[in-house]
Coordinates of C-alpha atoms in Angstrom, one line a residue:
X14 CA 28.0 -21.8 7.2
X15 CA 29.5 -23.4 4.4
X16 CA 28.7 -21.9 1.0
X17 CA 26.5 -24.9 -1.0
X18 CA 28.8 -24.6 -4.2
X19 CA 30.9 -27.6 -3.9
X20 CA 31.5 -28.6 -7.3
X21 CA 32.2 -26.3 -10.3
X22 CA 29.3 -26.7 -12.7
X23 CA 31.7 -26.7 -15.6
X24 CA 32.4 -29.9 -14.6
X25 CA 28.7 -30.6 -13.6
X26 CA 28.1 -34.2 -11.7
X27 CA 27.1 -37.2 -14.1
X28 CA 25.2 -39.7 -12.9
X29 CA 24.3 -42.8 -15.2
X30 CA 23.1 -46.1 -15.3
X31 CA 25.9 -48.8 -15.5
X32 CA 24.1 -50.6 -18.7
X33 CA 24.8 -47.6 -20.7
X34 CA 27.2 -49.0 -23.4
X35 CA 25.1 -51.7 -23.8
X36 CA 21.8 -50.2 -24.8
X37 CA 23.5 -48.3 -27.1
X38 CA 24.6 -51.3 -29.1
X39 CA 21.0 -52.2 -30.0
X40 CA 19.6 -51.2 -32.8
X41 CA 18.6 -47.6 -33.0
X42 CA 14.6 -48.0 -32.6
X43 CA 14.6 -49.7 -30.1
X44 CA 17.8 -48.5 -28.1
X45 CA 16.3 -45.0 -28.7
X46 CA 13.2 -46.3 -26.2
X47 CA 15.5 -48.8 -24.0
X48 CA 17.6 -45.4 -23.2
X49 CA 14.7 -43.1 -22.7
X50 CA 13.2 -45.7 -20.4
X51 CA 16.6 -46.1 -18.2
X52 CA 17.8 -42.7 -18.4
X53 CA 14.1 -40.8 -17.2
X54 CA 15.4 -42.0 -14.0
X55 CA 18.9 -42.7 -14.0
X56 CA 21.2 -39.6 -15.2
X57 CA 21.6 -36.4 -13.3
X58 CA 24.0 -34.0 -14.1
X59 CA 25.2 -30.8 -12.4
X60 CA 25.8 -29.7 -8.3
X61 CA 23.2 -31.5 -5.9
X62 CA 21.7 -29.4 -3.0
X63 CA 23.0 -29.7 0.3
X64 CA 21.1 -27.2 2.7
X65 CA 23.7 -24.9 4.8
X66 CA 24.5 -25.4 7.9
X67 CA 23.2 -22.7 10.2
X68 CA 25.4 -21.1 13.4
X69 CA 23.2 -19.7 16.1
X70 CA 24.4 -18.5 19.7
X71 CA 23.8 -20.8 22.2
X72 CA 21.7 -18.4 24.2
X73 CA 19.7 -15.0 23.6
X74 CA 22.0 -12.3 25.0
X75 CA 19.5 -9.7 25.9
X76 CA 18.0 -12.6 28.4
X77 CA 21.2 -13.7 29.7
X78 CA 21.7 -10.0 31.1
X79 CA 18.4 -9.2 32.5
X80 CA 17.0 -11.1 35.5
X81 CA 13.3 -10.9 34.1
X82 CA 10.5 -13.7 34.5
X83 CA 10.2 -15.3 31.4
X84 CA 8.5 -19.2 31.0
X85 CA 10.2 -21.2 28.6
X86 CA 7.6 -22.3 26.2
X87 CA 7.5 -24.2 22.7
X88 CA 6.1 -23.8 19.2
X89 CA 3.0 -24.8 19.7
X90 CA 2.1 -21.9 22.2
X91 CA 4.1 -19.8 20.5
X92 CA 1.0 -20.1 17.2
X93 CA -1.3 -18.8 19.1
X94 CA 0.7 -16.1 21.0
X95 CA -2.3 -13.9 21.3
X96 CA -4.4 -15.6 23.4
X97 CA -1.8 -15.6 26.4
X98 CA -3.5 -11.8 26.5
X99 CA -6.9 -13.4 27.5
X100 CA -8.5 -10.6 25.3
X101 CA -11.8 -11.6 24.2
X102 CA -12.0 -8.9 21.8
X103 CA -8.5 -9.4 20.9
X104 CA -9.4 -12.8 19.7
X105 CA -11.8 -11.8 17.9
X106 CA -10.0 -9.5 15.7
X107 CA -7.5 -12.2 15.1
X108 CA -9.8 -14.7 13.9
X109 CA -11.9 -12.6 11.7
X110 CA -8.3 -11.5 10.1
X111 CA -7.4 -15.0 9.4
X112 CA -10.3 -15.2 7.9
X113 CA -10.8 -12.2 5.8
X114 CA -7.5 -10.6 5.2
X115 CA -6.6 -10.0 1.8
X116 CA -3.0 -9.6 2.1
X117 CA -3.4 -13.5 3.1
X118 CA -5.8 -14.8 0.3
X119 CA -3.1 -13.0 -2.4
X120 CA -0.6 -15.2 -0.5
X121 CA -2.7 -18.2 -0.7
X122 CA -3.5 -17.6 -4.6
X123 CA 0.1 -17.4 -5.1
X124 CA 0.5 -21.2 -3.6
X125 CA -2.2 -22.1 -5.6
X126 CA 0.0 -20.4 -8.4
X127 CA 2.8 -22.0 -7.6
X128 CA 1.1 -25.6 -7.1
X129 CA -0.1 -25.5 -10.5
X130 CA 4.0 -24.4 -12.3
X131 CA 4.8 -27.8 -10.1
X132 CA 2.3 -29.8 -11.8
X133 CA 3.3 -28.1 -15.0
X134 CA 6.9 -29.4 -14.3
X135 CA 6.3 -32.8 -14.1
X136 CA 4.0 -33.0 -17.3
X137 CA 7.1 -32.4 -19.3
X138 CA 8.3 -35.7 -17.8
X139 CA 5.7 -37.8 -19.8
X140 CA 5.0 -38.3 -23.5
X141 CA 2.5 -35.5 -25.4
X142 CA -0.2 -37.3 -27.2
X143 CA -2.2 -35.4 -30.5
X144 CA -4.9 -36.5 -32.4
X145 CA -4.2 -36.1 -36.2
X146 CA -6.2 -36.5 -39.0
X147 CA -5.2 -35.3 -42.5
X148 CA -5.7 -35.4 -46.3
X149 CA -3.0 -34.6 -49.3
X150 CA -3.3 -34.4 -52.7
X151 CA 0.0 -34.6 -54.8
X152 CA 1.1 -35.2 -58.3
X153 CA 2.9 -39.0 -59.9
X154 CA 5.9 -39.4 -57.7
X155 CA 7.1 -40.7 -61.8
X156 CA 5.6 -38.3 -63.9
X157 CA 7.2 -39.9 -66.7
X158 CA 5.0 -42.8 -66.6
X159 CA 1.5 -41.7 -65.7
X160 CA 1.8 -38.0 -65.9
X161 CA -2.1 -37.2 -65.8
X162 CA -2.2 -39.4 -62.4
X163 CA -3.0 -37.5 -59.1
X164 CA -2.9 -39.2 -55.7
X165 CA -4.9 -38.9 -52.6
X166 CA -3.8 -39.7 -48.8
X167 CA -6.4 -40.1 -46.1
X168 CA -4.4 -40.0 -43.0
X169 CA -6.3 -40.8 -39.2
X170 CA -4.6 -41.6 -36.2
X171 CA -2.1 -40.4 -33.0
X172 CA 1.3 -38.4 -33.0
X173 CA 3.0 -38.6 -29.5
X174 CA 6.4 -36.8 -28.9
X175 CA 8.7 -37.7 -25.9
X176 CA 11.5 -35.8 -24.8
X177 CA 13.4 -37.9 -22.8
X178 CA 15.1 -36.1 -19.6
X179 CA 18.1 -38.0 -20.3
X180 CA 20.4 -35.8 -18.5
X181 CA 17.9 -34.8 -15.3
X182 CA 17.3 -31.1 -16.8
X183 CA 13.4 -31.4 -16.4
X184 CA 13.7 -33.4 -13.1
X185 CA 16.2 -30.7 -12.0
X186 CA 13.2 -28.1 -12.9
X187 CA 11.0 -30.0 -11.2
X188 CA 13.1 -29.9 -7.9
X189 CA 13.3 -25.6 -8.6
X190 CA 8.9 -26.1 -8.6
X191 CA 8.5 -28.4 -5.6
X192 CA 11.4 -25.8 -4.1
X193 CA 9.3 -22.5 -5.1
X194 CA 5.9 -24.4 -3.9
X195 CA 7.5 -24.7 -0.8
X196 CA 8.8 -21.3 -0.5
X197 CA 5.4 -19.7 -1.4
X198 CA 4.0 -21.9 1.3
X199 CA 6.8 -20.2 3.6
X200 CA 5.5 -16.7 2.2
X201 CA 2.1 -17.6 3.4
X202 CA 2.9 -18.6 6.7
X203 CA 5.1 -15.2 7.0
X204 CA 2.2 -13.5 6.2
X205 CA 0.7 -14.8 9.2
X206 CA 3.1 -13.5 11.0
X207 CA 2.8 -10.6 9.4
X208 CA -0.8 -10.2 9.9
X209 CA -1.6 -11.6 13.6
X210 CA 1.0 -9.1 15.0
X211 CA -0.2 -5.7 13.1
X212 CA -3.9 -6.5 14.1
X213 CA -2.6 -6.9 17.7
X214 CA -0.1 -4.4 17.5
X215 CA -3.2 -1.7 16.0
X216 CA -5.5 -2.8 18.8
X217 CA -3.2 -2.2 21.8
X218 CA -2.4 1.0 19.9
X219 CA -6.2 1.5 20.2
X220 CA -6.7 1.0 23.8
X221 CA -3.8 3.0 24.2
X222 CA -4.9 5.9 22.7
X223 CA -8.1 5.4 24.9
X224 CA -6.7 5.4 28.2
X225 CA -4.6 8.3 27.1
X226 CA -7.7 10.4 25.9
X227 CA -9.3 8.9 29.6
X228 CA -6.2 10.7 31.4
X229 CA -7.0 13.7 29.4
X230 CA -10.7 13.7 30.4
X231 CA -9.7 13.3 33.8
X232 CA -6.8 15.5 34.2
X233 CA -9.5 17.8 32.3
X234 CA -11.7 17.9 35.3
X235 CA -8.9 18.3 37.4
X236 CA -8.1 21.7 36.1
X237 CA -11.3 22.8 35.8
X238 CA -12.3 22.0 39.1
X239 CA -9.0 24.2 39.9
X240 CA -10.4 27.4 37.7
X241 CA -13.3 27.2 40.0
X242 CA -11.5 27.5 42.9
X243 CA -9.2 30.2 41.5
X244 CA -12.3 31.9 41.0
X245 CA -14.1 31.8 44.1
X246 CA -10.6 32.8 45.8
X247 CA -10.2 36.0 43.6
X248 CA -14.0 36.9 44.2
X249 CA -13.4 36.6 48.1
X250 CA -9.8 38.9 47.5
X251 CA -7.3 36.3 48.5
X252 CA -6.3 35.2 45.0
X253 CA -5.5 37.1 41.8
X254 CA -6.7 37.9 38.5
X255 CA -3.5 36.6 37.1
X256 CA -4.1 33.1 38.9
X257 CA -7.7 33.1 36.9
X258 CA -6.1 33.5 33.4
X259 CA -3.6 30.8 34.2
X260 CA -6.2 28.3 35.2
X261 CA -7.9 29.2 32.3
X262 CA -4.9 28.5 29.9
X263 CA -4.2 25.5 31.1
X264 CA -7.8 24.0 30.8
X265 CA -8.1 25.1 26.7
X266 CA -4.5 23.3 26.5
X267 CA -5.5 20.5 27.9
X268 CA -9.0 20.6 26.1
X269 CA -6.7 21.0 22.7
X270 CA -5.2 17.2 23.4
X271 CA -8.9 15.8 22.5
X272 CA -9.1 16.1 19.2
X273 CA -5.5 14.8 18.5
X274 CA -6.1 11.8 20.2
X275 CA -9.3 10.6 19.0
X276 CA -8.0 11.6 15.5
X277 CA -5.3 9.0 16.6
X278 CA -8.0 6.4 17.4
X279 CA -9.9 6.8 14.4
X280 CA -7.4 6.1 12.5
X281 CA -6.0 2.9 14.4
X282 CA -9.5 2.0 14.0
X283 CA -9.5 2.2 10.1
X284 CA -6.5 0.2 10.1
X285 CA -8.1 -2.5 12.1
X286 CA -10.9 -2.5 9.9
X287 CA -8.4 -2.7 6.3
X288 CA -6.4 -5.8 8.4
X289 CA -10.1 -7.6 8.8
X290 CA -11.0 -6.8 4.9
X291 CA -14.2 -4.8 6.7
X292 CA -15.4 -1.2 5.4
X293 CA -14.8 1.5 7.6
X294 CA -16.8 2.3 10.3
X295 CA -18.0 -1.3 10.6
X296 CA -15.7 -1.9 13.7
X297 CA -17.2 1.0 15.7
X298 CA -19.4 -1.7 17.9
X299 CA -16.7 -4.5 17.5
X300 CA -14.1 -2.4 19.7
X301 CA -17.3 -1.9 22.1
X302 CA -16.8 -0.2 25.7
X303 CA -13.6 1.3 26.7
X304 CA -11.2 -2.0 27.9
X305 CA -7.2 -1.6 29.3
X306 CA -4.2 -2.5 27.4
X307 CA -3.5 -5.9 27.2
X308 CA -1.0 -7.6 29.1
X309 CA 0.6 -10.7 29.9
X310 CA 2.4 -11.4 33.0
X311 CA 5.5 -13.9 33.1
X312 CA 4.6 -14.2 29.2
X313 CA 5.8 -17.3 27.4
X314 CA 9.1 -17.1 25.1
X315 CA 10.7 -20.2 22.7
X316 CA 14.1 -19.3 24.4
X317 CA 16.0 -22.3 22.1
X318 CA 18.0 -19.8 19.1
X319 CA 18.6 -22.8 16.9
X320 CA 14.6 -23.6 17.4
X321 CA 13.7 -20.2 17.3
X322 CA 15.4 -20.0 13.4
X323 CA 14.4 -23.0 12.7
X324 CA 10.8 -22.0 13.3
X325 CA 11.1 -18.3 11.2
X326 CA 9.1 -18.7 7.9
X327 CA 11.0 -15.9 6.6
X328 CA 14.4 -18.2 6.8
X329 CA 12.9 -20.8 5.5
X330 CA 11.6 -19.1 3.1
X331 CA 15.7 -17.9 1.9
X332 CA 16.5 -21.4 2.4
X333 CA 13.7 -22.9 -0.4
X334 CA 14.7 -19.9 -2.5
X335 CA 18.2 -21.1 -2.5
X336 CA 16.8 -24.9 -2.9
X337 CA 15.4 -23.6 -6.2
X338 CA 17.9 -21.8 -7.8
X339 CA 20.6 -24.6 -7.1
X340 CA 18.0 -26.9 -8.9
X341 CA 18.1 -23.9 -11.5
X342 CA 22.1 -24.3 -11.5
X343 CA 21.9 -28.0 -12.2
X344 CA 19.1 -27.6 -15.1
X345 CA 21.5 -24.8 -16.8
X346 CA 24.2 -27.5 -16.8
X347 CA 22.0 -30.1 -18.3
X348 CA 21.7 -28.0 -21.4
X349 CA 25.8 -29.2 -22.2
X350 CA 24.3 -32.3 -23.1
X351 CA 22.2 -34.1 -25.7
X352 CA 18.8 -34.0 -26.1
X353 CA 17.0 -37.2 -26.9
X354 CA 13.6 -37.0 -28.3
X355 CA 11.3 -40.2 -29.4
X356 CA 8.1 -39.5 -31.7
X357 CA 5.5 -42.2 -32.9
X358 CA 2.7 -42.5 -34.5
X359 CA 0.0 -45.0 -34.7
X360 CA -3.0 -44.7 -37.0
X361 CA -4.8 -45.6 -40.6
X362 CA -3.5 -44.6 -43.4
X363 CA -4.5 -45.2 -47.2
X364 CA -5.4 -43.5 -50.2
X365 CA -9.2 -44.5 -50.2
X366 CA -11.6 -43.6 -47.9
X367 CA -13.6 -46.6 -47.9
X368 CA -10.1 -48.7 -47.5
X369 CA -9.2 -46.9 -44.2
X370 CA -10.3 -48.8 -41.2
X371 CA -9.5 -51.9 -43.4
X372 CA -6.7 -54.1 -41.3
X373 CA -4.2 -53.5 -44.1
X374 CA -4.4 -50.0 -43.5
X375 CA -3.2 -49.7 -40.0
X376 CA 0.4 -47.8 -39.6
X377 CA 2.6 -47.3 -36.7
X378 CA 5.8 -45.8 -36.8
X379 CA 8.2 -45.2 -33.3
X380 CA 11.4 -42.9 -33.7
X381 CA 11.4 -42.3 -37.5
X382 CA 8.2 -40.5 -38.4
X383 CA 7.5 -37.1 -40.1
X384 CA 9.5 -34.2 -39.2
X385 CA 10.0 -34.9 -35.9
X386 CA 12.0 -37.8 -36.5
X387 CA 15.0 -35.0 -37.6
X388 CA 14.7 -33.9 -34.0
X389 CA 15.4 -37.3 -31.8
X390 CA 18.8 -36.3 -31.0
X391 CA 20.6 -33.2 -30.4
X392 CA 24.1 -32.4 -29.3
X393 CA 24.7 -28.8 -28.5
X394 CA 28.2 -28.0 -31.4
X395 CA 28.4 -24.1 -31.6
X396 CA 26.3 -21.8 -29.3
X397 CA 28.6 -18.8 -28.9
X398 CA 28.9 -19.3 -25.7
X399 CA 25.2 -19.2 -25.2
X400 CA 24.7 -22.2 -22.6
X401 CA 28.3 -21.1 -20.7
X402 CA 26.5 -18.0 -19.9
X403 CA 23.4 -18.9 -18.8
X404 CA 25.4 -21.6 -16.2
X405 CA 27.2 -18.5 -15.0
X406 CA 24.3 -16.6 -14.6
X407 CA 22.4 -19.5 -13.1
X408 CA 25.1 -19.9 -10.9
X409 CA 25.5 -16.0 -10.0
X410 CA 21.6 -16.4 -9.2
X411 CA 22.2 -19.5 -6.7
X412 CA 25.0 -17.6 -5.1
X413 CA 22.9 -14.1 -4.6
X414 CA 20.1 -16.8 -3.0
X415 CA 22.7 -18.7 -0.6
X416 CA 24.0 -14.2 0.3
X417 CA 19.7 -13.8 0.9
X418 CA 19.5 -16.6 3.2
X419 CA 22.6 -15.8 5.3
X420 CA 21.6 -12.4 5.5
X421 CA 18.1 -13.2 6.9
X422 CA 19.6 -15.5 9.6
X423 CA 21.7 -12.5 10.7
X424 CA 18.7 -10.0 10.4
X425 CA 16.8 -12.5 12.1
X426 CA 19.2 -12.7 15.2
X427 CA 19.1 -9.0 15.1
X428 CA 15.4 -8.2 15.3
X429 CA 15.2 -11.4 18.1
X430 CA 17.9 -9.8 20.2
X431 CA 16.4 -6.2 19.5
X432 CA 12.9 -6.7 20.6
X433 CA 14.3 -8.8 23.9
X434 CA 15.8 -5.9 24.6
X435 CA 13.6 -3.4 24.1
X436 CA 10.9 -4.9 25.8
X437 CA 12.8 -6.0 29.0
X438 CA 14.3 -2.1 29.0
X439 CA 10.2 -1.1 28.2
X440 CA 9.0 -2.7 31.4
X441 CA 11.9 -1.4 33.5
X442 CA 10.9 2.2 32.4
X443 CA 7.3 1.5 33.1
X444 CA 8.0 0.5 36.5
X445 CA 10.1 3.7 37.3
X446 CA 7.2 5.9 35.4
X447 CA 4.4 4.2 38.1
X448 CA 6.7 5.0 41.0
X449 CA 6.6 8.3 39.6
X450 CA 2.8 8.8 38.9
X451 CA 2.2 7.2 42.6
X452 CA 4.2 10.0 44.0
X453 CA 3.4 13.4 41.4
X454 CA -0.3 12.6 42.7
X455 CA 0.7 13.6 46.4
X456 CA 2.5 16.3 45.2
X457 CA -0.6 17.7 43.3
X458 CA -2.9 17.2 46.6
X459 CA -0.1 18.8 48.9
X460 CA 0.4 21.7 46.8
X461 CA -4.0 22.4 46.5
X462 CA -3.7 22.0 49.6
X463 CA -0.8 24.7 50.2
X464 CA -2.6 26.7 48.1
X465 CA -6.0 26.6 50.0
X466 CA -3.8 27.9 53.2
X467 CA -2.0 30.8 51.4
X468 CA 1.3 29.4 51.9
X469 CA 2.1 28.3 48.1
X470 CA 1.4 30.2 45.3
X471 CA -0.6 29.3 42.6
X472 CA 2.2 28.2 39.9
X473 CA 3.2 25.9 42.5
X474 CA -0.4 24.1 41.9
X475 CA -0.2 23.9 37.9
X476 CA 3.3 23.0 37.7
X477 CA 2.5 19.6 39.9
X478 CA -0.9 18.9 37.7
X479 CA 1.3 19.1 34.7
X480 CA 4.4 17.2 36.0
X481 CA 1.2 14.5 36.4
X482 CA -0.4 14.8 33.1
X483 CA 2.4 14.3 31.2
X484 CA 4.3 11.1 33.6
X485 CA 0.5 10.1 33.4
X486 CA 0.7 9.7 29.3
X487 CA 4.0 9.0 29.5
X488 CA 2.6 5.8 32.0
X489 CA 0.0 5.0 29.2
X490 CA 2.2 4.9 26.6
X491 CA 4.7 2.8 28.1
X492 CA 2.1 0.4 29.5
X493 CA 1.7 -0.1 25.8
X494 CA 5.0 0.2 25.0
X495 CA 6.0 -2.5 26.5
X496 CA 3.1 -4.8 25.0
X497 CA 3.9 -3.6 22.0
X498 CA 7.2 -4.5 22.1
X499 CA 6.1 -8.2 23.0
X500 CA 4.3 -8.4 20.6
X501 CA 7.6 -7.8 18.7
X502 CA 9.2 -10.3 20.2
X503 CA 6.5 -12.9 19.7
X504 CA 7.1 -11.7 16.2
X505 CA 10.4 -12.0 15.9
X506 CA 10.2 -15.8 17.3
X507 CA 8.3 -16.4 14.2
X508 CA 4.9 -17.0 16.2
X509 CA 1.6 -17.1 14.6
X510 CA 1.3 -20.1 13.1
X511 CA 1.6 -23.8 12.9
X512 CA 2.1 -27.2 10.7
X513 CA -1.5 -27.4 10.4
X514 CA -2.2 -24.4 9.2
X515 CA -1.4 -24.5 5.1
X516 CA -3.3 -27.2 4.8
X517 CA -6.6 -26.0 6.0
X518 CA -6.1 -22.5 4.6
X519 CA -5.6 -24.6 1.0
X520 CA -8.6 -26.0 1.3
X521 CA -10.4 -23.0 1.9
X522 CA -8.3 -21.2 -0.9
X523 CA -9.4 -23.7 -3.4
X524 CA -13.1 -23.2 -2.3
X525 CA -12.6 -19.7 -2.5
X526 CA -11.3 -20.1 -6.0
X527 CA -13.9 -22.2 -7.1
X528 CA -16.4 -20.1 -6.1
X529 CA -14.3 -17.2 -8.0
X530 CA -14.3 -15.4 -4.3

């Protein structure tokens, strides 16, 4: 990627209309409002924007190396990611997020922000108008003559002041608004990524916890079941005392995971309920009945790099920051040149009252009225160095921004590769730990049963329910692990939202606004 500095701003890039010369050869009125009309659109001084090039691998790496079943989808499955779960309460939670979360109004208010500096920015492009009415009172302008003579002026009419953007400094400030509009709208949507993967990412953790607290509760019943049978075998003299106590350890352990875990829950639950803008508690009959992990079979991944970062809002985001301080750059090198200004006034004017809407007292003056008329032309002389620094720091500001946006392409190609990876090494490790749990629960059976005959002893017994409880949790958690971890990857492919979505969520923000919600 090529930095976007191509010229040195010192120099700056002038652009002009051809009939410059003659314009100014008229006479100064009216070449003052011939110029102003030309110039608003024809000079444009310092570097223009030219967005980077970006250089993406041809292919995801982690993919290339693993022989997993991924289908090749494209952005517009990838906006609504969630649903490839077929959850029905998982969509549910999504949708209410969307519409409640308040992480996304703030990023809504700040386009809304953002669309109003833009329309602030291209005021300064047209004349200001001001009503103006006065009266004076002054003294014989020839006090020699009439000294005992005072005057009055009735004044009643408009003032307008132009400022002609002669050298493209307020169209160049203009180009750093529509930039930053766009790059809030880019924060928006990245806040849609944000926001559909932490609800989903809380819920799974949710129905996690739950299966894990089921396991517990089952595992539970397990070793109690056992202590009874330790029991009746030391009552009938064939077991021990010691066997007894042992059972009875392991059942309060196992009874001590309870509280842990639905601690756990509660807390994902209160999470959920912050994401959705609710008060807590008022998800308790949302989650409803105990459901698995989601999961998604063969799930569909945007496998196309240069799409994949094309798509990120994050890295578009860098890019329309960059976009706006260049514009930024350009405006800082406008301020080397003149600044042309044109005021008027058009009114009544007269030193009776009763003489003031008379015909004869009508008054119109363009370029050469009142104070402002000093101010219709300004060349920067002696600054201190004043405007060379603000270019330099303009230009130190455009060159951090163009450092931002190639750093988020490379931590973009990093998280992408890092959650392929994880999840494909995820889903290998929950394979092994199945195989596992398939074969620790004949080993628990064998072992009762071994114990039953006499010919194992009792340790023999707990060490192969624990071995299961723990490659059972173990299972839970990696079941979802490994949705977890798609989720991550959904997230990294910059999934959760679409073209149409700004729009509609505008509308909705200006309601909301309206309605001071």
């Amino acid at each position: 990627m090529a930095p976007p500095l191509q010229c040195s701003p010192l120099r700056g890039q002038l652009r002009c209309p051809k009939s410059l010369p003659a314009i100014l050869s008229l006479p100064a009125n009216l070449a003052a409002l011939t110029l102003g009309l030309v110039l608003l659109g024809g000079c444009m001084v310092g570097p223009d924007y030219r967005q980077p090039e970006m250089d993406t691998p041809k292919a995801w790496q982690a993919l290339e190396s693993s022989r997993a079943s991924l289908r090749s989808t494209d952005e517009r499955d990838l906006s609504r990611w969630w649903q490839t779960f077929r959850d029905p309460t998982l969509n549910r939670l999504t949708r209410e997020a969307l519409a409640s979360n308040k992480d996304l109004k703030i990023a809504l208010a700040r386009v809304e922000e953002a669309r109003a500096g833009r329309r602030l920015e291209k005021s300064q492009l047209f004349p200001q108008f001001f009503a103006n009415a006065a009266a004076s009172r002054f003294d014989n302008p020839f006090p020699g003559l009439r000294p005992d003579v005072k005057y009055n002026i009735f004044q009643l009419g408009f003032d307008a002041i132009w400022e002609i953007d002669a050298f493209g400094q307020m169209r160049r400030q203009l180009e750093a608004a529509s930039a930053n509009l766009e790059l809030a709208g880019e924060q928006y949507r990245q806040a849609l990524v944000t926001l559909t993967a932490d609800v989903a990412r809380a819920y799974v953790g949710y129905r996690s916890l739950e299966r894990q607290r089921a396991i517990t509760v089952s595992n539970l019943e397990t070793q109690q079941h056992t202590l009874e049978l330790t029991e009746t075998l030391f009552r009938e003299g064939i077991g021990t005392r010691n066997d007894v106590v042992r059972a009875e350890a392991e059942v309060e352990t196992t009874r001590a995971q309870l509280p842990a875990l639905e601690a756990q829950q509660i807390a994902l639950q209160h999470e959920l309920e912050v994401l959705l803008g609710k008060q807590p508690g008022e998800l308790r009959d949302w989650l409803g009945q105990p459901a698995p992990v989601p999961v998604v079979e063969r799930p569909p991944i945007l496998t196309a790099p240069a799409q994949v970062i094309r798509h990120r809002p994050d890295i578009r985001a860098a890019e329309r920051n960059l976009a706006a301080n260049s514009a930024l750059h350009a405006a800082a090198v406008a301020e080397l040149y003149p600044k042309v200004s044109l005021p008027a006034f058009i009114g009544v004017r007269g030193t009776e009252l009763a003489t003031l809407f008379r015909q004869s007292a009508l008054s119109y003056s363009i370029g050469s009225y009142g104070a402002q008329a000093a101010n219709t032309f300004l060349v920067p002389l002696l600054n201190f160095g004043r405007i060379r620094a603000q270019i330099d720091q303009a230009k130190a500001r455009e060159w951090q921004a163009y450092l931002d946006y190639e750093k988020t392409v490379l931590e973009a190609l990093k998280e992408i590769e890092t959650a392929f990876t994880r999840y494909l090494k995820e889903e290998i490790r929950r394979q092994s730990l199945a195989e596992s749990v398939a074969n620790l629960r004949q080993a628990v059976d064998l072992s009762r049963l071994r114990y039953e005959e006499g010919v194992a002893s009792f340790l023999e017994v707990l060490d192969a329910q624990r071995s299961l409880y723990l490659t059972e949790i173990q299972l839970a958690r990696s079941e979802a692990e490994v949705t977890t971890d798609l989720i991550a990857v959904y997230k990294a492919l910059g999934g959760g939202w679409d073209g149409n979505s700004l729009p509609a969520a505008m509308s909705n923000a200006a309601v909301h606004m309206k309605q001071g919600s």
